[in-house]
PDB file of C-alpha atoms in Angstrom:
ATOM      1  CA  MET F   1     -29.473  -1.771 -17.179  1.00  0.00           C
ATOM      2  CA  THR F   2     -28.243   1.292 -19.276  1.00  0.00           C
ATOM      3  CA  ALA F   3     -24.397   1.761 -19.606  1.00  0.00           C
ATOM      4  CA  PHE F   4     -22.988   4.388 -18.327  1.00  0.00           C
ATOM      5  CA  PRO F   5     -21.024   6.917 -19.665  1.00  0.00           C
ATOM      6  CA  ASP F   6     -16.977   6.628 -19.844  1.00  0.00           C
ATOM      7  CA  VAL F   7     -15.676   9.077 -16.694  1.00  0.00           C
ATOM      8  CA  SER F   8     -12.124   9.744 -16.574  1.00  0.00           C
ATOM      9  CA  TRP F   9     -10.210   8.052 -13.456  1.00  0.00           C
ATOM     10  CA  THR F  10      -9.642  12.061 -12.189  1.00  0.00           C
ATOM     11  CA  ARG F  11     -13.407  13.092 -11.973  1.00  0.00           C
ATOM     12  CA  ILE F  12     -13.892   9.459  -9.954  1.00  0.00           C
ATOM     13  CA  ALA F  13     -11.113  10.425  -7.631  1.00  0.00           C
ATOM     14  CA  GLY F  14     -12.179  13.505  -7.156  1.00  0.00           C
ATOM     15  CA  PHE F  15     -14.953  12.243  -5.886  1.00  0.00           C
ATOM     16  CA  VAL F  16     -14.154   9.588  -3.645  1.00  0.00           C
ATOM     17  CA  ARG F  17     -11.824  12.010  -1.707  1.00  0.00           C
ATOM     18  CA  GLN F  18     -14.888  14.471  -1.429  1.00  0.00           C
ATOM     19  CA  HIS F  19     -17.051  12.196  -0.416  1.00  0.00           C
ATOM     20  CA  THR F  20     -14.712  10.211   2.164  1.00  0.00           C
ATOM     21  CA  HIS F  21     -13.873  14.054   3.445  1.00  0.00           C
ATOM     22  CA  ASP F  22     -17.716  14.752   4.358  1.00  0.00           C
ATOM     23  CA  LEU F  23     -18.189  11.350   5.855  1.00  0.00           C
ATOM     24  CA  ARG F  24     -15.498  11.587   7.536  1.00  0.00           C
ATOM     25  CA  ASN F  25     -16.972  14.554   9.489  1.00  0.00           C
ATOM     26  CA  GLU F  26     -19.830  13.206   9.892  1.00  0.00           C
ATOM     27  CA  LEU F  27     -18.022  10.692  12.109  1.00  0.00           C
ATOM     28  CA  ASN F  28     -16.598  13.532  13.496  1.00  0.00           C
ATOM     29  CA  GLY F  29     -19.741  15.029  14.675  1.00  0.00           C
ATOM     30  CA  LEU F  30     -21.325  11.735  15.715  1.00  0.00           C
ATOM     31  CA  ASP F  31     -17.810  11.236  18.193  1.00  0.00           C
ATOM     32  CA  LEU F  32     -18.286  14.255  19.708  1.00  0.00           C
ATOM     33  CA  GLU F  33     -22.153  13.799  20.406  1.00  0.00           C
ATOM     34  CA  ALA F  34     -20.826  10.408  21.910  1.00  0.00           C
ATOM     35  CA  ALA F  35     -17.793  11.927  24.149  1.00  0.00           C
ATOM     36  CA  LEU F  36     -21.104  14.291  25.496  1.00  0.00           C
ATOM     37  CA  LEU F  37     -23.568  11.081  25.882  1.00  0.00           C
ATOM     38  CA  ALA F  38     -20.390   9.432  27.782  1.00  0.00           C
ATOM     39  CA  ASP F  39     -19.933  12.790  30.014  1.00  0.00           C
ATOM     40  CA  ILE F  40     -23.700  12.176  31.407  1.00  0.00           C
ATOM     41  CA  VAL F  41     -24.294   8.213  31.554  1.00  0.00           C
ATOM     42  CA  THR F  42     -23.414   6.796  34.895  1.00  0.00           C
ATOM     43  CA  ASP F  43     -25.020   3.109  34.450  1.00  0.00           C
ATOM     44  CA  PRO F  44     -20.617   0.898  34.011  1.00  0.00           C
ATOM     45  CA  GLU F  45     -22.756  -0.682  30.868  1.00  0.00           C
ATOM     46  CA  ALA F  46     -24.049   2.212  28.850  1.00  0.00           C
ATOM     47  CA  LEU F  47     -19.980   3.227  28.968  1.00  0.00           C
ATOM     48  CA  GLU F  48     -19.068   0.163  28.094  1.00  0.00           C
ATOM     49  CA  GLY F  49     -21.743   0.561  25.228  1.00  0.00           C
ATOM     50  CA  VAL F  50     -20.497   3.757  24.294  1.00  0.00           C
ATOM     51  CA  ALA F  51     -16.790   3.460  24.323  1.00  0.00           C
ATOM     52  CA  ARG F  52     -17.785   0.620  21.826  1.00  0.00           C
ATOM     53  CA  MET F  53     -19.576   3.053  20.010  1.00  0.00           C
ATOM     54  CA  ARG F  54     -16.256   5.899  19.849  1.00  0.00           C
ATOM     55  CA  ALA F  55     -13.657   3.020  19.146  1.00  0.00           C
ATOM     56  CA  GLU F  56     -16.060   2.010  15.891  1.00  0.00           C
ATOM     57  CA  ILE F  57     -16.719   5.258  14.543  1.00  0.00           C
ATOM     58  CA  ARG F  58     -12.400   6.115  14.581  1.00  0.00           C
ATOM     59  CA  LYS F  59     -11.738   3.010  13.099  1.00  0.00           C
ATOM     60  CA  ILE F  60     -14.305   3.843  10.232  1.00  0.00           C
ATOM     61  CA  ALA F  61     -13.192   7.286   9.991  1.00  0.00           C
ATOM     62  CA  ALA F  62      -9.545   5.548   9.692  1.00  0.00           C
ATOM     63  CA  ASN F  63     -10.688   3.264   6.733  1.00  0.00           C
ATOM     64  CA  LEU F  64     -12.042   6.411   4.949  1.00  0.00           C
ATOM     65  CA  ARG F  65      -8.848   8.227   5.682  1.00  0.00           C
ATOM     66  CA  VAL F  66      -6.865   5.160   4.341  1.00  0.00           C
ATOM     67  CA  LEU F  67      -9.292   4.901   1.089  1.00  0.00           C
ATOM     68  CA  SER F  68      -9.360   8.106   0.160  1.00  0.00           C
ATOM     69  CA  ALA F  69      -5.396   8.475   0.140  1.00  0.00           C
ATOM     70  CA  LYS F  70      -5.535   5.616  -2.224  1.00  0.00           C
ATOM     71  CA  PHE F  71      -6.976   8.402  -4.628  1.00  0.00           C
ATOM     72  CA  ALA F  72      -4.654  10.941  -4.026  1.00  0.00           C
ATOM     73  CA  ASP F  73      -2.451  12.416  -6.545  1.00  0.00           C
ATOM     74  CA  SER F  74       1.056  11.436  -6.647  1.00  0.00           C
ATOM     75  CA  ARG F  75       3.616  14.330  -5.317  1.00  0.00           C
ATOM     76  CA  PRO F  76       6.753  13.270  -4.691  1.00  0.00           C
ATOM     77  CA  ASN F  77       9.088  14.404  -2.280  1.00  0.00           C
ATOM     78  CA  LEU F  78      12.362  13.216  -3.445  1.00  0.00           C
ATOM     79  CA  LEU F  79      15.148  13.170  -1.540  1.00  0.00           C
ATOM     80  CA  ARG F  80      18.455  11.873  -2.157  1.00  0.00           C
ATOM     81  CA  LEU F  81      20.056   8.842  -0.280  1.00  0.00           C
ATOM     82  CA  PRO F  82      22.180   5.432  -0.166  1.00  0.00           C
ATOM     83  CA  ALA F  83      19.971   2.446  -2.553  1.00  0.00           C
ATOM     84  CA  GLN F  84      21.436  -0.041   0.781  1.00  0.00           C
ATOM     85  CA  GLU F  85      19.156   2.715   2.758  1.00  0.00           C
ATOM     86  CA  LEU F  86      15.956   2.192   0.739  1.00  0.00           C
ATOM     87  CA  PHE F  87      16.573  -1.190   1.316  1.00  0.00           C
ATOM     88  CA  LEU F  88      17.001  -1.489   4.856  1.00  0.00           C
ATOM     89  CA  ILE F  89      13.622   0.429   4.641  1.00  0.00           C
ATOM     90  CA  TRP F  90      12.121  -2.210   3.062  1.00  0.00           C
ATOM     91  CA  GLN F  91      13.365  -4.610   5.697  1.00  0.00           C
ATOM     92  CA  ASP F  92      11.778  -2.265   8.242  1.00  0.00           C
ATOM     93  CA  GLN F  93       8.450  -2.817   6.902  1.00  0.00           C
ATOM     94  CA  LEU F  94       8.418  -5.842   7.980  1.00  0.00           C
ATOM     95  CA  ARG F  95       9.122  -5.636  11.130  1.00  0.00           C
ATOM     96  CA  GLU F  96       6.844  -3.484  12.037  1.00  0.00           C
ATOM     97  CA  MET F  97       3.981  -5.789  10.626  1.00  0.00           C
ATOM     98  CA  PRO F  98       1.167  -7.976  13.003  1.00  0.00           C
ATOM     99  CA  ALA F  99       2.299 -10.761  11.114  1.00  0.00           C
ATOM    100  CA  LYS F 100       5.486 -11.709   9.753  1.00  0.00           C
ATOM    101  CA  SER F 101       6.250 -13.309   7.117  1.00  0.00           C
ATOM    102  CA  ALA F 102       9.883 -15.086   7.114  1.00  0.00           C
ATOM    103  CA  VAL F 103      12.417 -13.499   4.396  1.00  0.00           C
ATOM    104  CA  GLU F 104      15.710 -14.095   3.147  1.00  0.00           C
ATOM    105  CA  TRP F 105      17.421 -10.460   2.587  1.00  0.00           C
ATOM    106  CA  THR F 106      20.072 -10.596   0.474  1.00  0.00           C
ATOM    107  CA  GLY F 107      21.845  -7.320  -0.464  1.00  0.00           C
ATOM    108  CA  SER F 108      24.757  -6.646  -3.134  1.00  0.00           C
ATOM    109  CA  LEU F 109      24.704  -2.778  -3.394  1.00  0.00           C
ATOM    110  CA  GLY F 110      27.588  -0.404  -2.911  1.00  0.00           C
ATOM    111  CA  THR F 111      27.708   3.028  -2.946  1.00  0.00           C
ATOM    112  CA  GLU F 112      24.567   3.613  -4.812  1.00  0.00           C
ATOM    113  CA  GLN F 113      22.501   6.972  -4.827  1.00  0.00           C
ATOM    114  CA  VAL F 114      18.777   7.404  -5.391  1.00  0.00           C
ATOM    115  CA  ASN F 115      16.809   9.827  -6.187  1.00  0.00           C
ATOM    116  CA  VAL F 116      13.436   8.877  -4.247  1.00  0.00           C
ATOM    117  CA  ASP F 117      10.539   9.456  -1.554  1.00  0.00           C
ATOM    118  CA  PRO F 118      11.271   6.865   1.007  1.00  0.00           C
ATOM    119  CA  MET F 119       7.973   7.983   2.657  1.00  0.00           C
ATOM    120  CA  ALA F 120       5.884   6.852  -0.155  1.00  0.00           C
ATOM    121  CA  LEU F 121       7.856   3.734  -0.933  1.00  0.00           C
ATOM    122  CA  ALA F 122       8.186   2.618   2.150  1.00  0.00           C
ATOM    123  CA  ALA F 123       4.287   2.207   2.265  1.00  0.00           C
ATOM    124  CA  ALA F 124       4.776   1.048  -1.178  1.00  0.00           C
ATOM    125  CA  PHE F 125       7.344  -1.594  -0.074  1.00  0.00           C
ATOM    126  CA  ARG F 126       4.873  -2.341   2.836  1.00  0.00           C
ATOM    127  CA  GLU F 127       1.841  -3.261   0.842  1.00  0.00           C
ATOM    128  CA  MET F 128       3.776  -5.641  -1.255  1.00  0.00           C
ATOM    129  CA  LEU F 129       5.024  -7.803   1.236  1.00  0.00           C
ATOM    130  CA  ALA F 130       1.262  -7.694   2.542  1.00  0.00           C
ATOM    131  CA  ASN F 131       0.472  -9.008  -0.622  1.00  0.00           C
ATOM    132  CA  ALA F 132       3.035 -11.707  -0.619  1.00  0.00           C
ATOM    133  CA  GLN F 133       1.732 -12.765   3.220  1.00  0.00           C
ATOM    134  CA  ALA F 134      -1.914 -13.124   2.398  1.00  0.00           C
ATOM    135  CA  PHE F 135      -1.522 -14.587  -0.916  1.00  0.00           C
ATOM    136  CA  GLY F 136       2.019 -16.472  -0.128  1.00  0.00           C
ATOM    137  CA  THR F 137       1.783 -20.080   0.704  1.00  0.00           C
ATOM    138  CA  GLY F 138       3.525 -19.729   4.158  1.00  0.00           C
ATOM    139  CA  ALA F 139       7.166 -20.876   2.533  1.00  0.00           C
ATOM    140  CA  PRO F 140       9.852 -17.710   3.097  1.00  0.00           C
ATOM    141  CA  LEU F 141      10.357 -14.777   0.636  1.00  0.00           C
ATOM    142  CA  ARG F 142      13.318 -14.083  -0.811  1.00  0.00           C
ATOM    143  CA  ALA F 143      13.990 -10.486  -1.516  1.00  0.00           C
ATOM    144  CA  THR F 144      17.479  -8.861  -3.489  1.00  0.00           C
ATOM    145  CA  ALA F 145      18.980  -5.726  -3.813  1.00  0.00           C
ATOM    146  CA  ARG F 146      21.834  -5.424  -6.539  1.00  0.00           C
ATOM    147  CA  ALA F 147      23.010  -2.448  -9.065  1.00  0.00           C
ATOM    148  CA  SER F 148      23.162  -3.425 -13.000  1.00  0.00           C
ATOM    149  CA  ASP F 149      22.976  -1.064 -16.071  1.00  0.00           C
ATOM    150  CA  GLY F 150      22.794   1.998 -14.344  1.00  0.00           C
ATOM    151  CA  ARG F 151      20.013   1.111 -12.099  1.00  0.00           C
ATOM    152  CA  VAL F 152      19.090  -0.235  -8.562  1.00  0.00           C
ATOM    153  CA  VAL F 153      16.997  -3.057  -8.917  1.00  0.00           C
ATOM    154  CA  PHE F 154      14.937  -5.096  -5.592  1.00  0.00           C
ATOM    155  CA  GLU F 155      13.260  -7.849  -6.860  1.00  0.00           C
ATOM    156  CA  LEU F 156      10.987  -9.951  -4.433  1.00  0.00           C
ATOM    157  CA  ARG F 157      10.266 -14.070  -4.921  1.00  0.00           C
ATOM    158  CA  GLU F 158       7.171 -15.413  -3.462  1.00  0.00           C
ATOM    159  CA  PRO F 159       6.753 -19.391  -4.102  1.00  0.00           C
ATOM    160  CA  LYS F 160       3.413 -19.679  -5.521  1.00  0.00           C
ATOM    161  CA  VAL F 161       1.427 -23.209  -5.741  1.00  0.00           C
ATOM    162  CA  ASP F 162      -0.123 -22.574  -9.167  1.00  0.00           C
ATOM    163  CA  SER F 163       1.203 -20.347 -12.114  1.00  0.00           C
ATOM    164  CA  VAL F 164      -0.306 -15.978 -12.412  1.00  0.00           C
ATOM    165  CA  ASP F 165      -0.569 -14.074 -14.385  1.00  0.00           C
ATOM    166  CA  PRO F 166       0.452 -10.701 -13.516  1.00  0.00           C
ATOM    167  CA  ALA F 167       0.019  -9.178 -16.680  1.00  0.00           C
ATOM    168  CA  ARG F 168      -2.975  -6.473 -16.388  1.00  0.00           C
ATOM    169  CA  TRP F 169      -1.331  -6.032 -12.374  1.00  0.00           C
ATOM    170  CA  GLY F 170      -1.521  -2.656 -11.407  1.00  0.00           C
ATOM    171  CA  ARG F 171      -3.166  -1.066 -14.036  1.00  0.00           C
ATOM    172  CA  ASN F 172      -6.806  -2.288 -13.485  1.00  0.00           C
ATOM    173  CA  PRO F 173      -8.318  -1.018 -10.197  1.00  0.00           C
ATOM    174  CA  PHE F 174     -11.564  -2.381  -8.628  1.00  0.00           C
ATOM    175  CA  VAL F 175     -10.593  -6.284 -10.002  1.00  0.00           C
ATOM    176  CA  SER F 176     -12.277  -7.156  -6.148  1.00  0.00           C
ATOM    177  CA  THR F 177     -14.359  -5.699  -4.070  1.00  0.00           C
ATOM    178  CA  HIS F 178     -14.650  -7.737  -1.499  1.00  0.00           C
ATOM    179  CA  ARG F 179     -15.035  -6.292   2.116  1.00  0.00           C
ATOM    180  CA  GLY F 180     -11.934  -3.928   2.790  1.00  0.00           C
ATOM    181  CA  ARG F 181     -10.133  -5.152  -0.333  1.00  0.00           C
ATOM    182  CA  TYR F 182     -11.117  -2.681  -3.683  1.00  0.00           C
ATOM    183  CA  GLY F 183      -7.953  -4.028  -5.807  1.00  0.00           C
ATOM    184  CA  LEU F 184      -6.176  -0.527  -4.896  1.00  0.00           C
ATOM    185  CA  GLY F 185      -3.408  -1.796  -3.492  1.00  0.00           C
ATOM    186  CA  LEU F 186      -1.364  -2.280  -6.255  1.00  0.00           C
ATOM    187  CA  CYS F 187      -2.451   0.434  -8.012  1.00  0.00           C
ATOM    188  CA  GLY F 188      -0.447   2.591  -4.907  1.00  0.00           C
ATOM    189  CA  VAL F 189       2.598   0.649  -5.043  1.00  0.00           C
ATOM    190  CA  VAL F 190       3.064   1.580  -9.088  1.00  0.00           C
ATOM    191  CA  SER F 191       2.213   4.946  -8.606  1.00  0.00           C
ATOM    192  CA  ALA F 192       4.082   5.526  -5.568  1.00  0.00           C
ATOM    193  CA  ILE F 193       7.530   3.349  -7.907  1.00  0.00           C
ATOM    194  CA  GLU F 194       6.467   5.628 -10.769  1.00  0.00           C
ATOM    195  CA  ALA F 195       6.231   9.088  -9.241  1.00  0.00           C
ATOM    196  CA  SER F 196      10.105   8.518  -8.157  1.00  0.00           C
ATOM    197  CA  GLY F 197      11.081   7.689 -11.457  1.00  0.00           C
ATOM    198  CA  GLY F 198      11.313   4.235 -11.222  1.00  0.00           C
ATOM    199  CA  GLU F 199      10.098   1.050 -12.946  1.00  0.00           C
ATOM    200  CA  ILE F 200       7.736  -2.174 -11.494  1.00  0.00           C
ATOM    201  CA  GLY F 201       7.139  -5.717 -13.360  1.00  0.00           C
ATOM    202  CA  TRP F 202       5.594  -8.783 -12.321  1.00  0.00           C
ATOM    203  CA  SER F 203       6.543 -12.617 -13.668  1.00  0.00           C
ATOM    204  CA  PHE F 204       5.929 -16.123 -13.000  1.00  0.00           C
ATOM    205  CA  ASP F 205       8.962 -18.035 -12.759  1.00  0.00           C
ATOM    206  CA  ALA F 206       7.919 -21.067 -14.374  1.00  0.00           C
ATOM    207  CA  ASP F 207      10.971 -23.345 -13.696  1.00  0.00           C
ATOM    208  CA  GLY F 208      10.955 -21.954  -9.781  1.00  0.00           C
ATOM    209  CA  ALA F 209       7.373 -21.695  -9.616  1.00  0.00           C
ATOM    210  CA  GLU F 210       7.451 -18.189  -8.166  1.00  0.00           C
ATOM    211  CA  LEU F 211       6.003 -14.487  -8.452  1.00  0.00           C
ATOM    212  CA  VAL F 212       8.518 -12.372  -9.461  1.00  0.00           C
ATOM    213  CA  THR F 213       7.962  -8.750  -8.638  1.00  0.00           C
ATOM    214  CA  THR F 214      10.752  -6.612  -9.862  1.00  0.00           C
ATOM    215  CA  VAL F 215      11.394  -2.798  -9.028  1.00  0.00           C
ATOM    216  CA  SER F 216      13.651  -1.402 -10.392  1.00  0.00           C
ATOM    217  CA  PHE F 217      15.402   2.903  -9.779  1.00  0.00           C
ATOM    218  CA  PRO F 218      18.295   4.631 -11.892  1.00  0.00           C
ATOM    219  CA  ILE F 219      21.156   5.381  -9.916  1.00  0.00           C
ATOM    220  CA  ASP F 220      21.888   9.494  -9.252  1.00  0.00           C
ATOM    221  CA  GLU F 221      25.360   9.891 -10.802  1.00  0.00           C
ATOM    222  CA  THR F 222      25.132  13.627  -9.558  1.00  0.00           C
TER     223      THR F 222
END
C-alpha cells in the first residue's frame, strides 16, 4: 500500500472535530425520528425497542463528543487558588468514579498558591486515576502533594508486577486502537497540565516496583 503523505496534527484534529460534529448532527436527526416513532407506536414491545434505540443513539453521540474533546485545542481558564484545593479536587475525582481503587492520600502543603485551570486538571487527574485503576495490580495507590524548590509537586505511585518503559507516554497518540481506547488519554493529560504551566513525567522505580507519575506547577508568588 502506498504510504500516505505526512499530515500535520492540526489538520488531523480539525478533521476529527468536524467529522464527529457532522455525525452527531445526523444522530440527533435519528433521535428525533425515533421520538416521533415512539409517539406513533402502541405495541409495548415495540416501544421498548424504540427506547433502547434512542438510548444507544445518545450513547454513541456522547462517545463522539468525548472523542472530539480530545482533539480540542487547550484554552485554559486560569484561576489562582490554593494548591491544597487542587489536591482536594484530585481526591474528589476518585469519589466520583464508579469503581474505586484504594488510594493513600498524603499531603504536606501549606498556603502555596498556583495559577491553573482547575476544571481541566480535574479531568486530567481523573484520567490518571482511571489508567492506574485499569492497568494496576489492585494494590493501593499512593498519592502525595508537597512543595519543593518553588513548585508544588503531586505524585502518584502505582504498584506494578513488571517493569514499564514510559519514555514516550503522552507524546505518541494512537499507540492503541482497541474499542473505545485510542491512546489519546495521556496526551490529553499532558496537554491540560502544560496549558496550566505545569510539567508531567513518568518513571519506573525498580526498587519499589512502582510506576511514578509526577506533576508539578510553579508556586504563584504574586
